[in-house]
Amino acid sequence: MKKEGRMLIGALLIIFGLMFLLENLLDINMWTFCWPVGLILLGAWLILRPQMIGSNMAIQQKLLGDIHRSGAWQVTNEEFWIGVGDVDLDMLNADIPDGETKLRVFGFVGDVEMLVPSNVGISANCMGGIMDVKVMGKKQTNFLSTFHLVSDDYLTAERKVLLETNFFVGEIKI
């Protein structure tokens, strides 16, 4: 597991543990306070997120439903936010630019399926609560951990795709 992933999971466990401890010690309902504050922070983050990632990354958000790309399409740096749904990216006939293209997929529950031509280098960083990952013939099931794989030709490939995923429950297929 990467250091950042362990730090995030560890911090969340500490915060939730402290909340439950305070709730028991002070006999108060912490959730009546935390839910509104959490919703306010989530709204502020959604508003500010486009400015945080810069102008070279497009964002597509969908609370429920799927995102499909196939046929002739232009692959660009992009972030996908899915509540519950699938992201299917068929790049076999797509225009993939030279250099590294970053694709980030964040979601609660969903699948990511990506078809990539054999002459394109792949780097996959998958993090989540419960993950089933099938990348280039390698299969792994993860619980609260990360999966990282880089194709053999990634460093020398003209065209590269960097896929970063983060799901609570997800399945990744490349």
PDB file of C-alpha atoms in Angstrom:
ATOM      1  CA  MET A   1       0.000   0.000   0.000  1.00  0.00           C
ATOM      2  CA  LYS A   2       1.307   3.453  -0.836  1.00  0.00           C
ATOM      3  CA  LYS A   3       2.200   5.792   1.985  1.00  0.00           C
ATOM      4  CA  GLU A   4      -0.572   8.275   1.025  1.00  0.00           C
ATOM      5  CA  GLY A   5      -3.222   5.535   1.064  1.00  0.00           C
ATOM      6  CA  ARG A   6      -2.156   4.295   4.483  1.00  0.00           C
ATOM      7  CA  MET A   7      -2.098   7.851   5.824  1.00  0.00           C
ATOM      8  CA  LEU A   8      -5.616   8.563   4.520  1.00  0.00           C
ATOM      9  CA  ILE A   9      -7.104   5.335   5.868  1.00  0.00           C
ATOM     10  CA  GLY A  10      -5.288   5.766   9.181  1.00  0.00           C
ATOM     11  CA  ALA A  11      -6.474   9.363   9.556  1.00  0.00           C
ATOM     12  CA  LEU A  12     -10.076   8.390   8.794  1.00  0.00           C
ATOM     13  CA  LEU A  13      -9.974   5.581  11.361  1.00  0.00           C
ATOM     14  CA  ILE A  14      -8.573   7.934  14.007  1.00  0.00           C
ATOM     15  CA  ILE A  15     -11.218  10.590  13.272  1.00  0.00           C
ATOM     16  CA  PHE A  16     -14.088   8.085  13.420  1.00  0.00           C
ATOM     17  CA  GLY A  17     -12.657   6.516  16.583  1.00  0.00           C
ATOM     18  CA  LEU A  18     -12.418   9.910  18.295  1.00  0.00           C
ATOM     19  CA  MET A  19     -15.972  10.752  17.232  1.00  0.00           C
ATOM     20  CA  PHE A  20     -17.334   7.513  18.709  1.00  0.00           C
ATOM     21  CA  LEU A  21     -15.305   8.032  21.891  1.00  0.00           C
ATOM     22  CA  LEU A  22     -16.623  11.596  22.355  1.00  0.00           C
ATOM     23  CA  GLU A  23     -20.141  10.416  21.615  1.00  0.00           C
ATOM     24  CA  ASN A  24     -19.917   7.791  24.365  1.00  0.00           C
ATOM     25  CA  LEU A  25     -18.101   9.964  26.913  1.00  0.00           C
ATOM     26  CA  LEU A  26     -20.246  13.075  26.497  1.00  0.00           C
ATOM     27  CA  ASP A  27     -23.519  11.274  25.724  1.00  0.00           C
ATOM     28  CA  ILE A  28     -24.149  13.376  22.605  1.00  0.00           C
ATOM     29  CA  ASN A  29     -25.093  12.420  19.080  1.00  0.00           C
ATOM     30  CA  MET A  30     -22.082  13.395  16.939  1.00  0.00           C
ATOM     31  CA  TRP A  31     -23.864  12.503  13.698  1.00  0.00           C
ATOM     32  CA  THR A  32     -26.343  15.385  14.071  1.00  0.00           C
ATOM     33  CA  PHE A  33     -23.332  17.687  13.855  1.00  0.00           C
ATOM     34  CA  CYS A  34     -21.163  15.744  11.390  1.00  0.00           C
ATOM     35  CA  TRP A  35     -23.695  15.195   8.601  1.00  0.00           C
ATOM     36  CA  PRO A  36     -24.426  18.898   7.967  1.00  0.00           C
ATOM     37  CA  VAL A  37     -20.737  19.822   8.246  1.00  0.00           C
ATOM     38  CA  GLY A  38     -19.818  16.950   5.917  1.00  0.00           C
ATOM     39  CA  LEU A  39     -22.391  18.043   3.334  1.00  0.00           C
ATOM     40  CA  ILE A  40     -21.151  21.652   3.491  1.00  0.00           C
ATOM     41  CA  LEU A  41     -17.535  20.536   3.022  1.00  0.00           C
ATOM     42  CA  LEU A  42     -18.507  18.223   0.139  1.00  0.00           C
ATOM     43  CA  GLY A  43     -20.378  21.048  -1.602  1.00  0.00           C
ATOM     44  CA  ALA A  44     -17.470  23.457  -1.180  1.00  0.00           C
ATOM     45  CA  TRP A  45     -15.064  20.835  -2.459  1.00  0.00           C
ATOM     46  CA  LEU A  46     -17.215  20.138  -5.549  1.00  0.00           C
ATOM     47  CA  ILE A  47     -17.328  23.846  -6.336  1.00  0.00           C
ATOM     48  CA  LEU A  48     -13.598  24.401  -5.842  1.00  0.00           C
ATOM     49  CA  ARG A  49     -12.337  21.125  -7.387  1.00  0.00           C
ATOM     50  CA  PRO A  50     -12.140  22.379 -11.016  1.00  0.00           C
ATOM     51  CA  GLN A  51      -9.818  25.224  -9.990  1.00  0.00           C
ATOM     52  CA  MET A  52      -7.677  22.818  -7.954  1.00  0.00           C
ATOM     53  CA  ILE A  53      -6.850  20.465 -10.843  1.00  0.00           C
ATOM     54  CA  GLY A  54      -6.064  23.101 -13.472  1.00  0.00           C
ATOM     55  CA  SER A  55      -7.337  23.848 -16.936  1.00  0.00           C
ATOM     56  CA  ASN A  56      -5.676  20.896 -18.703  1.00  0.00           C
ATOM     57  CA  MET A  57      -7.974  18.315 -17.038  1.00  0.00           C
ATOM     58  CA  ALA A  58     -11.645  17.920 -17.933  1.00  0.00           C
ATOM     59  CA  ILE A  59     -14.109  16.714 -15.288  1.00  0.00           C
ATOM     60  CA  GLN A  60     -17.213  14.626 -15.836  1.00  0.00           C
ATOM     61  CA  GLN A  61     -19.521  13.929 -12.891  1.00  0.00           C
ATOM     62  CA  LYS A  62     -22.442  11.532 -12.718  1.00  0.00           C
ATOM     63  CA  LEU A  63     -24.217  10.543  -9.524  1.00  0.00           C
ATOM     64  CA  LEU A  64     -26.005   7.517 -10.995  1.00  0.00           C
ATOM     65  CA  GLY A  65     -25.337   5.941 -14.365  1.00  0.00           C
ATOM     66  CA  ASP A  66     -22.593   4.934 -16.720  1.00  0.00           C
ATOM     67  CA  ILE A  67     -20.047   6.720 -18.877  1.00  0.00           C
ATOM     68  CA  HIS A  68     -19.221   5.040 -22.196  1.00  0.00           C
ATOM     69  CA  ARG A  69     -16.621   6.062 -24.762  1.00  0.00           C
ATOM     70  CA  SER A  70     -16.010   4.022 -27.906  1.00  0.00           C
ATOM     71  CA  GLY A  71     -15.323   4.425 -31.598  1.00  0.00           C
ATOM     72  CA  ALA A  72     -13.334   7.438 -32.772  1.00  0.00           C
ATOM     73  CA  TRP A  73     -12.858   9.860 -29.876  1.00  0.00           C
ATOM     74  CA  GLN A  74     -10.086  12.103 -28.582  1.00  0.00           C
ATOM     75  CA  VAL A  75      -8.446  10.860 -25.373  1.00  0.00           C
ATOM     76  CA  THR A  76      -7.464  13.769 -23.112  1.00  0.00           C
ATOM     77  CA  ASN A  77      -6.523  14.264 -19.475  1.00  0.00           C
ATOM     78  CA  GLU A  78      -9.809  13.701 -17.660  1.00  0.00           C
ATOM     79  CA  GLU A  79     -11.382  13.040 -14.264  1.00  0.00           C
ATOM     80  CA  PHE A  80     -14.558  10.996 -13.870  1.00  0.00           C
ATOM     81  CA  TRP A  81     -16.665  11.166 -10.694  1.00  0.00           C
ATOM     82  CA  ILE A  82     -19.276   8.409 -10.335  1.00  0.00           C
ATOM     83  CA  GLY A  83     -21.570   7.802  -7.384  1.00  0.00           C
ATOM     84  CA  VAL A  84     -22.804   4.417  -8.566  1.00  0.00           C
ATOM     85  CA  GLY A  85     -22.031   3.346 -12.124  1.00  0.00           C
ATOM     86  CA  ASP A  86     -19.527   2.120 -14.659  1.00  0.00           C
ATOM     87  CA  VAL A  87     -16.886   3.816 -16.784  1.00  0.00           C
ATOM     88  CA  ASP A  88     -16.202   1.970 -20.064  1.00  0.00           C
ATOM     89  CA  LEU A  89     -13.384   3.395 -22.202  1.00  0.00           C
ATOM     90  CA  ASP A  90     -12.737   1.620 -25.514  1.00  0.00           C
ATOM     91  CA  MET A  91      -9.548   3.201 -26.882  1.00  0.00           C
ATOM     92  CA  LEU A  92      -8.953   0.762 -29.736  1.00  0.00           C
ATOM     93  CA  ASN A  93     -10.111   3.324 -32.340  1.00  0.00           C
ATOM     94  CA  ALA A  94      -9.515   6.439 -30.252  1.00  0.00           C
ATOM     95  CA  ASP A  95      -6.978   9.171 -30.926  1.00  0.00           C
ATOM     96  CA  ILE A  96      -4.474   8.853 -28.070  1.00  0.00           C
ATOM     97  CA  PRO A  97      -1.942  11.706 -28.090  1.00  0.00           C
ATOM     98  CA  ASP A  98       1.802  11.242 -27.779  1.00  0.00           C
ATOM     99  CA  GLY A  99       3.128  11.474 -24.246  1.00  0.00           C
ATOM    100  CA  GLU A 100       1.312  10.635 -21.020  1.00  0.00           C
ATOM    101  CA  THR A 101      -2.460  11.004 -20.716  1.00  0.00           C
ATOM    102  CA  LYS A 102      -3.906  10.945 -17.189  1.00  0.00           C
ATOM    103  CA  LEU A 103      -7.313   9.430 -16.491  1.00  0.00           C
ATOM    104  CA  ARG A 104      -8.656   9.541 -12.942  1.00  0.00           C
ATOM    105  CA  VAL A 105     -11.817   7.723 -11.873  1.00  0.00           C
ATOM    106  CA  PHE A 106     -13.361   8.265  -8.441  1.00  0.00           C
ATOM    107  CA  GLY A 107     -16.526   6.575  -7.258  1.00  0.00           C
ATOM    108  CA  PHE A 108     -18.465   4.923  -4.505  1.00  0.00           C
ATOM    109  CA  VAL A 109     -19.515   1.672  -6.221  1.00  0.00           C
ATOM    110  CA  GLY A 110     -18.656   0.869  -9.812  1.00  0.00           C
ATOM    111  CA  ASP A 111     -16.556  -0.715 -12.497  1.00  0.00           C
ATOM    112  CA  VAL A 112     -13.902   0.643 -14.818  1.00  0.00           C
ATOM    113  CA  GLU A 113     -13.283  -1.266 -18.035  1.00  0.00           C
ATOM    114  CA  MET A 114     -10.617   0.003 -20.396  1.00  0.00           C
ATOM    115  CA  LEU A 115      -9.575  -1.455 -23.752  1.00  0.00           C
ATOM    116  CA  VAL A 116      -6.201  -0.137 -24.899  1.00  0.00           C
ATOM    117  CA  PRO A 117      -4.187  -0.854 -28.073  1.00  0.00           C
ATOM    118  CA  SER A 118      -1.126  -3.051 -27.532  1.00  0.00           C
ATOM    119  CA  ASN A 119       1.313  -0.288 -28.554  1.00  0.00           C
ATOM    120  CA  VAL A 120       0.179   2.029 -25.725  1.00  0.00           C
ATOM    121  CA  GLY A 121       1.972   1.893 -22.362  1.00  0.00           C
ATOM    122  CA  ILE A 122      -0.232   1.466 -19.289  1.00  0.00           C
ATOM    123  CA  SER A 123       0.280   2.453 -15.671  1.00  0.00           C
ATOM    124  CA  ALA A 124      -2.545   1.640 -13.244  1.00  0.00           C
ATOM    125  CA  ASN A 125      -2.847   2.875  -9.656  1.00  0.00           C
ATOM    126  CA  CYS A 126      -6.000   1.457  -8.066  1.00  0.00           C
ATOM    127  CA  MET A 127      -7.022   2.186  -4.484  1.00  0.00           C
ATOM    128  CA  GLY A 128     -10.179   1.252  -2.643  1.00  0.00           C
ATOM    129  CA  GLY A 129     -12.052  -0.435   0.130  1.00  0.00           C
ATOM    130  CA  ILE A 130     -12.891  -3.622  -1.748  1.00  0.00           C
ATOM    131  CA  MET A 131     -11.314  -3.929  -5.191  1.00  0.00           C
ATOM    132  CA  ASP A 132     -11.213  -6.657  -7.807  1.00  0.00           C
ATOM    133  CA  VAL A 133      -8.476  -5.770 -10.304  1.00  0.00           C
ATOM    134  CA  LYS A 134      -7.744  -7.535 -13.595  1.00  0.00           C
ATOM    135  CA  VAL A 135      -4.923  -5.784 -15.441  1.00  0.00           C
ATOM    136  CA  MET A 136      -3.041  -7.247 -18.410  1.00  0.00           C
ATOM    137  CA  GLY A 137      -3.694 -10.839 -17.367  1.00  0.00           C
ATOM    138  CA  LYS A 138      -2.933 -10.301 -13.678  1.00  0.00           C
ATOM    139  CA  LYS A 139      -5.778 -10.634 -11.192  1.00  0.00           C
ATOM    140  CA  GLN A 140      -5.881  -9.454  -7.600  1.00  0.00           C
ATOM    141  CA  THR A 141      -8.566  -8.854  -4.983  1.00  0.00           C
ATOM    142  CA  ASN A 142      -7.762  -6.117  -2.490  1.00  0.00           C
ATOM    143  CA  PHE A 143      -9.290  -5.041   0.800  1.00  0.00           C
ATOM    144  CA  LEU A 144      -8.329  -1.558   2.032  1.00  0.00           C
ATOM    145  CA  SER A 145      -5.220  -1.474  -0.100  1.00  0.00           C
ATOM    146  CA  THR A 146      -3.750  -0.336  -3.384  1.00  0.00           C
ATOM    147  CA  PHE A 147      -2.751  -2.056  -6.603  1.00  0.00           C
ATOM    148  CA  HIS A 148      -0.029  -0.664  -8.848  1.00  0.00           C
ATOM    149  CA  LEU A 149       1.041  -2.074 -12.185  1.00  0.00           C
ATOM    150  CA  VAL A 150       3.146  -0.667 -15.007  1.00  0.00           C
ATOM    151  CA  SER A 151       3.396  -2.325 -18.406  1.00  0.00           C
ATOM    152  CA  ASP A 152       6.882  -3.406 -19.495  1.00  0.00           C
ATOM    153  CA  ASP A 153       6.969  -0.836 -22.315  1.00  0.00           C
ATOM    154  CA  TYR A 154       5.604   2.114 -20.322  1.00  0.00           C
ATOM    155  CA  LEU A 155       8.841   4.091 -20.092  1.00  0.00           C
ATOM    156  CA  THR A 156       9.698   3.668 -23.778  1.00  0.00           C
ATOM    157  CA  ALA A 157       6.186   3.892 -25.272  1.00  0.00           C
ATOM    158  CA  GLU A 158       5.343   6.913 -27.408  1.00  0.00           C
ATOM    159  CA  ARG A 159       1.781   6.992 -26.114  1.00  0.00           C
ATOM    160  CA  LYS A 160       1.039   6.290 -22.440  1.00  0.00           C
ATOM    161  CA  VAL A 161      -2.115   6.131 -20.336  1.00  0.00           C
ATOM    162  CA  LEU A 162      -1.909   6.641 -16.579  1.00  0.00           C
ATOM    163  CA  LEU A 163      -5.075   5.351 -14.895  1.00  0.00           C
ATOM    164  CA  GLU A 164      -5.747   6.255 -11.272  1.00  0.00           C
ATOM    165  CA  THR A 165      -8.858   4.881  -9.587  1.00  0.00           C
ATOM    166  CA  ASN A 166     -10.321   5.250  -6.138  1.00  0.00           C
ATOM    167  CA  PHE A 167     -13.519   3.370  -5.204  1.00  0.00           C
ATOM    168  CA  PHE A 168     -15.160   2.197  -2.026  1.00  0.00           C
ATOM    169  CA  VAL A 169     -16.232  -0.971  -3.891  1.00  0.00           C
ATOM    170  CA  GLY A 170     -14.974  -1.400  -7.421  1.00  0.00           C
ATOM    171  CA  GLU A 171     -13.817  -3.645 -10.215  1.00  0.00           C
ATOM    172  CA  ILE A 172     -11.083  -2.575 -12.623  1.00  0.00           C
ATOM    173  CA  LYS A 173     -10.440  -4.372 -15.939  1.00  0.00           C
ATOM    174  CA  ILE A 174      -7.751  -3.375 -18.429  1.00  0.00           C
TER     175      ILE A 174
END
